[in-house]
């Protein structure tokens, strides 16, 4: 469990959380992994980037939540040319479908075994 | 890929999305699975419930997003006695830590291989 999450999550109120829920195809696992790693690295360099959480199960369904300082930075990342190119590739090869929800964080809680719960 | 997601997701604007990101311990997998299934079933019976997405990887990190008609129904689910009891058990046994972000959906997109993208 990364230690830096705890500090970051106290401050998520007002952030934009982009929920990306996607069904992977079985195709091109290596190409997908490489593109996903490249996108993670590129996203982290964007202005307003505030972190990411991601989980994918064996059934191919995964959820990625990226956090942004505000709507403008989330929209700018959506419009980034490299991101758009990968999105096209994703539609062609890697995904059977996805949902994307842009949200605004109104409340945040974090709990760690060592620390107890703190409401932000 | 469930067919009913597509219809549901067009209508997520204005819904409350509760993002629960948690690190599982290795303890009591059977007890956790049973409790998770029971909570999924109970949540689905609550007023204002609008669906759930969940994914967990082999590393024990998982994300569950539950969707609610409004803040009041999300808060009511949080306060449900059975849910509160399971939350206590989760802290004691099943989780090393978690983040919970209550959000409001401002935009929604869905794409399916057969259908193309639709902005809601």
mmCIF file of C-alpha atoms in Angstrom:
data_model
loop_
_atom_site.group_PDB
_atom_site.id
_atom_site.type_symbol
_atom_site.label_atom_id
_atom_site.label_comp_id
_atom_site.label_asym_id
_atom_site.label_seq_id
_atom_site.Cartn_x
_atom_site.Cartn_y
_atom_site.Cartn_z
ATOM 1 C CA UNK A 1 0.000 0.000 0.000
ATOM 2 C CA UNK A 2 1.751 3.189 -1.145
ATOM 3 C CA UNK A 3 2.276 5.624 1.685
ATOM 4 C CA UNK A 4 1.678 8.654 -0.488
ATOM 5 C CA UNK A 5 -1.982 7.799 -1.024
ATOM 6 C CA UNK A 6 -2.930 8.718 2.482
ATOM 7 C CA UNK A 7 -1.661 12.251 2.258
ATOM 8 C CA UNK A 8 -3.094 12.738 -1.213
ATOM 9 C CA UNK A 9 -6.571 11.523 -0.392
ATOM 10 C CA UNK A 10 -7.231 14.004 2.349
ATOM 11 C CA UNK A 11 -7.240 16.618 -0.362
ATOM 12 C CA UNK A 12 -9.530 15.106 -3.002
ATOM 13 C CA UNK A 13 -12.580 17.215 -2.203
ATOM 14 C CA UNK A 14 -13.206 19.474 -5.186
ATOM 15 C CA UNK A 15 -11.053 17.351 -7.482
ATOM 16 C CA UNK A 16 -12.405 15.865 -10.700
ATOM 17 C CA UNK A 17 -12.421 12.049 -10.640
ATOM 18 C CA UNK A 18 -12.687 10.390 -14.050
ATOM 19 C CA UNK A 19 -14.049 6.852 -13.746
ATOM 20 C CA UNK A 20 -13.098 4.630 -16.685
ATOM 21 C CA UNK A 21 -14.696 1.165 -16.548
ATOM 22 C CA UNK A 22 -13.712 -1.080 -19.446
ATOM 23 C CA UNK A 23 -14.036 -4.624 -20.726
ATOM 24 C CA UNK A 24 -10.801 -5.802 -22.289
ATOM 25 C CA UNK A 25 -10.681 -8.018 -25.319
ATOM 26 C CA UNK A 26 -8.218 -10.916 -25.099
ATOM 27 C CA UNK A 27 -6.264 -9.399 -27.994
ATOM 28 C CA UNK A 28 -2.746 -7.962 -27.937
ATOM 29 C CA UNK A 29 -1.983 -8.129 -24.238
ATOM 30 C CA UNK A 30 1.628 -6.986 -24.714
ATOM 31 C CA UNK A 31 0.641 -4.002 -26.838
ATOM 32 C CA UNK A 32 -2.007 -3.029 -24.342
ATOM 33 C CA UNK A 33 0.375 -3.270 -21.378
ATOM 34 C CA UNK A 34 2.961 -1.113 -23.126
ATOM 35 C CA UNK A 35 0.419 1.518 -24.116
ATOM 36 C CA UNK A 36 -1.135 1.562 -20.654
ATOM 37 C CA UNK A 37 2.260 2.103 -19.005
ATOM 38 C CA UNK A 38 3.101 4.869 -21.467
ATOM 39 C CA UNK A 39 -0.241 6.584 -20.832
ATOM 40 C CA UNK A 40 0.189 6.341 -17.056
ATOM 41 C CA UNK A 41 3.590 8.024 -17.338
ATOM 42 C CA UNK A 42 2.309 10.695 -19.709
ATOM 43 C CA UNK A 43 -0.768 11.441 -17.607
ATOM 44 C CA UNK A 44 1.415 11.946 -14.542
ATOM 45 C CA UNK A 45 3.249 14.751 -16.373
ATOM 46 C CA UNK A 46 0.114 16.723 -17.213
ATOM 47 C CA UNK A 47 -0.800 19.924 -15.405
ATOM 48 C CA UNK A 48 -3.439 19.303 -12.774
ATOM 49 C CA UNK A 49 -2.767 15.562 -12.489
ATOM 50 C CA UNK A 50 -3.555 14.376 -8.953
ATOM 51 C CA UNK A 51 -3.096 10.600 -9.143
ATOM 52 C CA UNK A 52 -4.653 7.401 -10.390
ATOM 53 C CA UNK A 53 -6.146 4.205 -8.980
ATOM 54 C CA UNK A 54 -6.568 1.134 -11.167
ATOM 55 C CA UNK A 55 -7.718 -2.460 -10.739
ATOM 56 C CA UNK A 56 -8.453 -5.190 -13.271
ATOM 57 C CA UNK A 57 -9.747 -8.672 -12.571
ATOM 58 C CA UNK A 58 -9.110 -11.941 -14.356
ATOM 59 C CA UNK A 59 -12.399 -11.561 -16.221
ATOM 60 C CA UNK A 60 -10.979 -8.604 -18.176
ATOM 61 C CA UNK A 61 -13.166 -5.976 -16.518
ATOM 62 C CA UNK A 62 -11.181 -3.100 -15.065
ATOM 63 C CA UNK A 63 -11.730 0.260 -13.426
ATOM 64 C CA UNK A 64 -9.293 3.156 -13.621
ATOM 65 C CA UNK A 65 -9.982 6.365 -11.723
ATOM 66 C CA UNK A 66 -7.791 9.352 -12.554
ATOM 67 C CA UNK A 67 -7.890 12.455 -10.384
ATOM 68 C CA UNK A 68 -7.491 16.020 -11.629
ATOM 69 C CA UNK A 69 -7.264 19.424 -10.024
ATOM 70 C CA UNK A 70 -10.205 20.701 -12.024
ATOM 71 C CA UNK A 71 -12.401 20.168 -15.048
ATOM 72 C CA UNK A 72 -10.006 22.029 -17.353
ATOM 73 C CA UNK A 73 -7.071 19.723 -16.634
ATOM 74 C CA UNK A 74 -9.227 16.623 -17.086
ATOM 75 C CA UNK A 75 -10.516 17.936 -20.421
ATOM 76 C CA UNK A 76 -6.991 18.844 -21.532
ATOM 77 C CA UNK A 77 -5.815 15.296 -20.850
ATOM 78 C CA UNK A 78 -8.751 13.939 -22.821
ATOM 79 C CA UNK A 79 -7.701 16.142 -25.764
ATOM 80 C CA UNK A 80 -3.973 15.291 -25.578
ATOM 81 C CA UNK A 81 -3.004 13.986 -29.060
ATOM 82 C CA UNK A 82 -1.137 10.913 -27.752
ATOM 83 C CA UNK A 83 -4.037 10.061 -25.478
ATOM 84 C CA UNK A 84 -6.506 10.434 -28.339
ATOM 85 C CA UNK A 85 -4.381 8.163 -30.544
ATOM 86 C CA UNK A 86 -4.266 5.478 -27.870
ATOM 87 C CA UNK A 87 -8.007 5.803 -27.361
ATOM 88 C CA UNK A 88 -8.519 5.046 -31.044
ATOM 89 C CA UNK A 89 -6.229 2.021 -30.774
ATOM 90 C CA UNK A 90 -8.160 0.919 -27.717
ATOM 91 C CA UNK A 91 -11.426 0.983 -29.576
ATOM 92 C CA UNK A 92 -9.924 -0.945 -32.433
ATOM 93 C CA UNK A 93 -8.156 -3.670 -30.482
ATOM 94 C CA UNK A 94 -8.207 -3.651 -26.718
ATOM 95 C CA UNK A 95 -11.740 -2.948 -25.590
ATOM 96 C CA UNK A 96 -15.105 -4.525 -26.108
ATOM 97 C CA UNK A 97 -16.671 -1.535 -24.453
ATOM 98 C CA UNK A 98 -16.220 1.094 -21.803
ATOM 99 C CA UNK A 99 -18.047 3.630 -19.696
ATOM 100 C CA UNK A 100 -16.485 6.915 -18.725
ATOM 101 C CA UNK A 101 -17.941 9.100 -16.011
ATOM 102 C CA UNK A 102 -16.558 12.517 -15.187
ATOM 103 C CA UNK A 103 -17.333 13.359 -11.580
ATOM 104 C CA UNK A 104 -16.624 15.940 -8.930
ATOM 105 C CA UNK A 105 -15.542 14.790 -5.469
ATOM 106 C CA UNK A 106 -17.794 16.139 -2.728
ATOM 107 C CA UNK A 107 -16.570 14.071 0.252
ATOM 108 C CA UNK A 108 -13.501 11.955 0.966
ATOM 109 C CA UNK A 109 -12.625 9.426 3.624
ATOM 110 C CA UNK A 110 -9.497 7.407 4.123
ATOM 111 C CA UNK A 111 -8.804 4.592 6.515
ATOM 112 C CA UNK A 112 -5.498 2.827 7.137
ATOM 113 C CA UNK A 113 -4.975 -0.081 9.489
ATOM 114 C CA UNK A 114 -2.327 1.844 11.384
ATOM 115 C CA UNK A 115 -4.097 5.183 11.524
ATOM 116 C CA UNK A 116 -7.860 4.851 11.779
ATOM 117 C CA UNK A 117 -10.363 6.735 9.671
ATOM 118 C CA UNK A 118 -10.090 10.420 8.942
ATOM 119 C CA UNK A 119 -12.789 12.460 7.293
ATOM 120 C CA UNK A 120 -11.394 15.103 4.971
ATOM 121 C CA UNK B 1 -20.417 -7.533 -20.990
ATOM 122 C CA UNK B 2 -23.902 -7.062 -19.542
ATOM 123 C CA UNK B 3 -26.333 -5.500 -21.965
ATOM 124 C CA UNK B 4 -28.108 -3.523 -19.288
ATOM 125 C CA UNK B 5 -25.060 -1.347 -18.601
ATOM 126 C CA UNK B 6 -25.432 0.519 -21.823
ATOM 127 C CA UNK B 7 -28.938 1.724 -21.162
ATOM 128 C CA UNK B 8 -28.120 2.557 -17.552
ATOM 129 C CA UNK B 9 -25.028 4.584 -18.296
ATOM 130 C CA UNK B 10 -26.703 7.080 -20.563
ATOM 131 C CA UNK B 11 -28.490 8.276 -17.447
ATOM 132 C CA UNK B 12 -25.667 8.657 -14.934
ATOM 133 C CA UNK B 13 -25.402 12.432 -15.160
ATOM 134 C CA UNK B 14 -26.521 13.842 -11.826
ATOM 135 C CA UNK B 15 -26.077 10.514 -10.051
ATOM 136 C CA UNK B 16 -23.835 10.105 -7.025
ATOM 137 C CA UNK B 17 -20.908 7.752 -7.674
ATOM 138 C CA UNK B 18 -19.220 6.380 -4.556
ATOM 139 C CA UNK B 19 -15.661 5.270 -5.314
ATOM 140 C CA UNK B 20 -14.347 2.683 -2.846
ATOM 141 C CA UNK B 21 -10.689 1.793 -3.416
ATOM 142 C CA UNK B 22 -9.371 -0.828 -0.990
ATOM 143 C CA UNK B 23 -6.358 -2.977 -0.252
ATOM 144 C CA UNK B 24 -7.390 -6.441 0.868
ATOM 145 C CA UNK B 25 -5.546 -8.405 3.472
ATOM 146 C CA UNK B 26 -4.927 -12.048 2.617
ATOM 147 C CA UNK B 27 -7.094 -13.074 5.553
ATOM 148 C CA UNK B 28 -10.445 -14.858 5.482
ATOM 149 C CA UNK B 29 -11.092 -14.966 1.736
ATOM 150 C CA UNK B 30 -14.232 -17.082 2.127
ATOM 151 C CA UNK B 31 -15.720 -14.806 4.776
ATOM 152 C CA UNK B 32 -14.981 -11.775 2.661
ATOM 153 C CA UNK B 33 -16.534 -13.273 -0.467
ATOM 154 C CA UNK B 34 -19.703 -14.201 1.395
ATOM 155 C CA UNK B 35 -20.016 -10.774 2.974
ATOM 156 C CA UNK B 36 -19.331 -9.008 -0.326
ATOM 157 C CA UNK B 37 -22.018 -11.006 -2.102
ATOM 158 C CA UNK B 38 -24.493 -10.316 0.696
ATOM 159 C CA UNK B 39 -23.724 -6.587 0.598
ATOM 160 C CA UNK B 40 -24.100 -6.476 -3.190
ATOM 161 C CA UNK B 41 -27.521 -8.077 -2.896
ATOM 162 C CA UNK B 42 -28.588 -5.810 -0.045
ATOM 163 C CA UNK B 43 -27.350 -2.654 -1.786
ATOM 164 C CA UNK B 44 -29.361 -3.540 -4.873
ATOM 165 C CA UNK B 45 -32.540 -3.490 -2.777
ATOM 166 C CA UNK B 46 -31.994 0.017 -1.401
ATOM 167 C CA UNK B 47 -34.009 3.003 -2.616
ATOM 168 C CA UNK B 48 -32.036 5.042 -5.103
ATOM 169 C CA UNK B 49 -29.605 2.245 -6.021
ATOM 170 C CA UNK B 50 -28.479 2.657 -9.628
ATOM 171 C CA UNK B 51 -25.869 -0.059 -10.084
ATOM 172 C CA UNK B 52 -22.336 -1.069 -9.242
ATOM 173 C CA UNK B 53 -19.023 -1.690 -11.024
ATOM 174 C CA UNK B 54 -16.244 -3.621 -9.318
ATOM 175 C CA UNK B 55 -12.787 -4.912 -10.215
ATOM 176 C CA UNK B 56 -10.025 -6.449 -8.119
ATOM 177 C CA UNK B 57 -6.589 -7.498 -9.256
ATOM 178 C CA UNK B 58 -4.367 -10.311 -8.057
ATOM 179 C CA UNK B 59 -2.414 -7.852 -5.924
ATOM 180 C CA UNK B 60 -5.427 -7.395 -3.640
ATOM 181 C CA UNK B 61 -6.184 -3.828 -4.678
ATOM 182 C CA UNK B 62 -9.768 -3.329 -5.818
ATOM 183 C CA UNK B 63 -12.127 -0.565 -6.840
ATOM 184 C CA UNK B 64 -15.878 -0.665 -6.371
ATOM 185 C CA UNK B 65 -18.034 2.160 -7.686
ATOM 186 C CA UNK B 66 -21.652 2.221 -6.559
ATOM 187 C CA UNK B 67 -24.131 4.572 -8.197
ATOM 188 C CA UNK B 68 -27.017 6.277 -6.440
ATOM 189 C CA UNK B 69 -29.888 8.475 -7.496
ATOM 190 C CA UNK B 70 -28.852 11.219 -5.104
ATOM 191 C CA UNK B 71 -26.813 12.084 -2.041
ATOM 192 C CA UNK B 72 -29.597 11.061 0.326
ATOM 193 C CA UNK B 73 -29.757 7.489 -0.957
ATOM 194 C CA UNK B 74 -25.958 7.144 -0.846
ATOM 195 C CA UNK B 75 -25.908 8.405 2.741
ATOM 196 C CA UNK B 76 -28.775 6.099 3.710
ATOM 197 C CA UNK B 77 -26.835 3.109 2.398
ATOM 198 C CA UNK B 78 -23.792 4.189 4.367
ATOM 199 C CA UNK B 79 -25.936 4.296 7.505
ATOM 200 C CA UNK B 80 -27.662 0.934 6.924
ATOM 201 C CA UNK B 81 -27.020 -1.176 10.075
ATOM 202 C CA UNK B 82 -25.953 -4.312 8.155
ATOM 203 C CA UNK B 83 -23.619 -2.242 6.004
ATOM 204 C CA UNK B 84 -22.116 -0.571 9.052
ATOM 205 C CA UNK B 85 -21.566 -3.960 10.712
ATOM 206 C CA UNK B 86 -19.792 -5.308 7.638
ATOM 207 C CA UNK B 87 -17.694 -2.153 7.483
ATOM 208 C CA UNK B 88 -16.512 -2.805 11.016
ATOM 209 C CA UNK B 89 -15.659 -6.393 10.103
ATOM 210 C CA UNK B 90 -13.811 -5.121 7.048
ATOM 211 C CA UNK B 91 -11.638 -2.882 9.152
ATOM 212 C CA UNK B 92 -10.921 -5.695 11.543
ATOM 213 C CA UNK B 93 -10.097 -8.439 9.067
ATOM 214 C CA UNK B 94 -10.357 -7.797 5.364
ATOM 215 C CA UNK B 95 -8.741 -4.475 4.618
ATOM 216 C CA UNK B 96 -5.344 -2.953 5.137
ATOM 217 C CA UNK B 97 -6.751 0.365 4.090
ATOM 218 C CA UNK B 98 -9.244 2.078 1.870
ATOM 219 C CA UNK B 99 -10.193 5.397 0.319
ATOM 220 C CA UNK B 100 -13.782 6.398 -0.216
ATOM 221 C CA UNK B 101 -14.716 9.310 -2.440
ATOM 222 C CA UNK B 102 -18.296 10.503 -2.810
ATOM 223 C CA UNK B 103 -18.712 12.184 -6.178
ATOM 224 C CA UNK B 104 -21.330 13.672 -8.436
ATOM 225 C CA UNK B 105 -21.400 12.667 -12.105
ATOM 226 C CA UNK B 106 -21.218 15.656 -14.430
ATOM 227 C CA UNK B 107 -20.628 13.901 -17.766
ATOM 228 C CA UNK B 108 -21.011 10.343 -19.051
ATOM 229 C CA UNK B 109 -19.819 8.526 -22.127
ATOM 230 C CA UNK B 110 -20.312 4.947 -23.174
ATOM 231 C CA UNK B 111 -18.778 3.035 -26.020
ATOM 232 C CA UNK B 112 -19.575 -0.493 -27.150
ATOM 233 C CA UNK B 113 -17.866 -2.331 -29.946
ATOM 234 C CA UNK B 114 -21.152 -2.847 -31.739
ATOM 235 C CA UNK B 115 -22.564 0.607 -31.172
ATOM 236 C CA UNK B 116 -19.903 3.317 -31.192
ATOM 237 C CA UNK B 117 -19.645 6.078 -28.629
ATOM 238 C CA UNK B 118 -22.595 8.028 -27.394
ATOM 239 C CA UNK B 119 -22.332 11.115 -25.235
ATOM 240 C CA UNK B 120 -25.071 11.287 -22.666
#
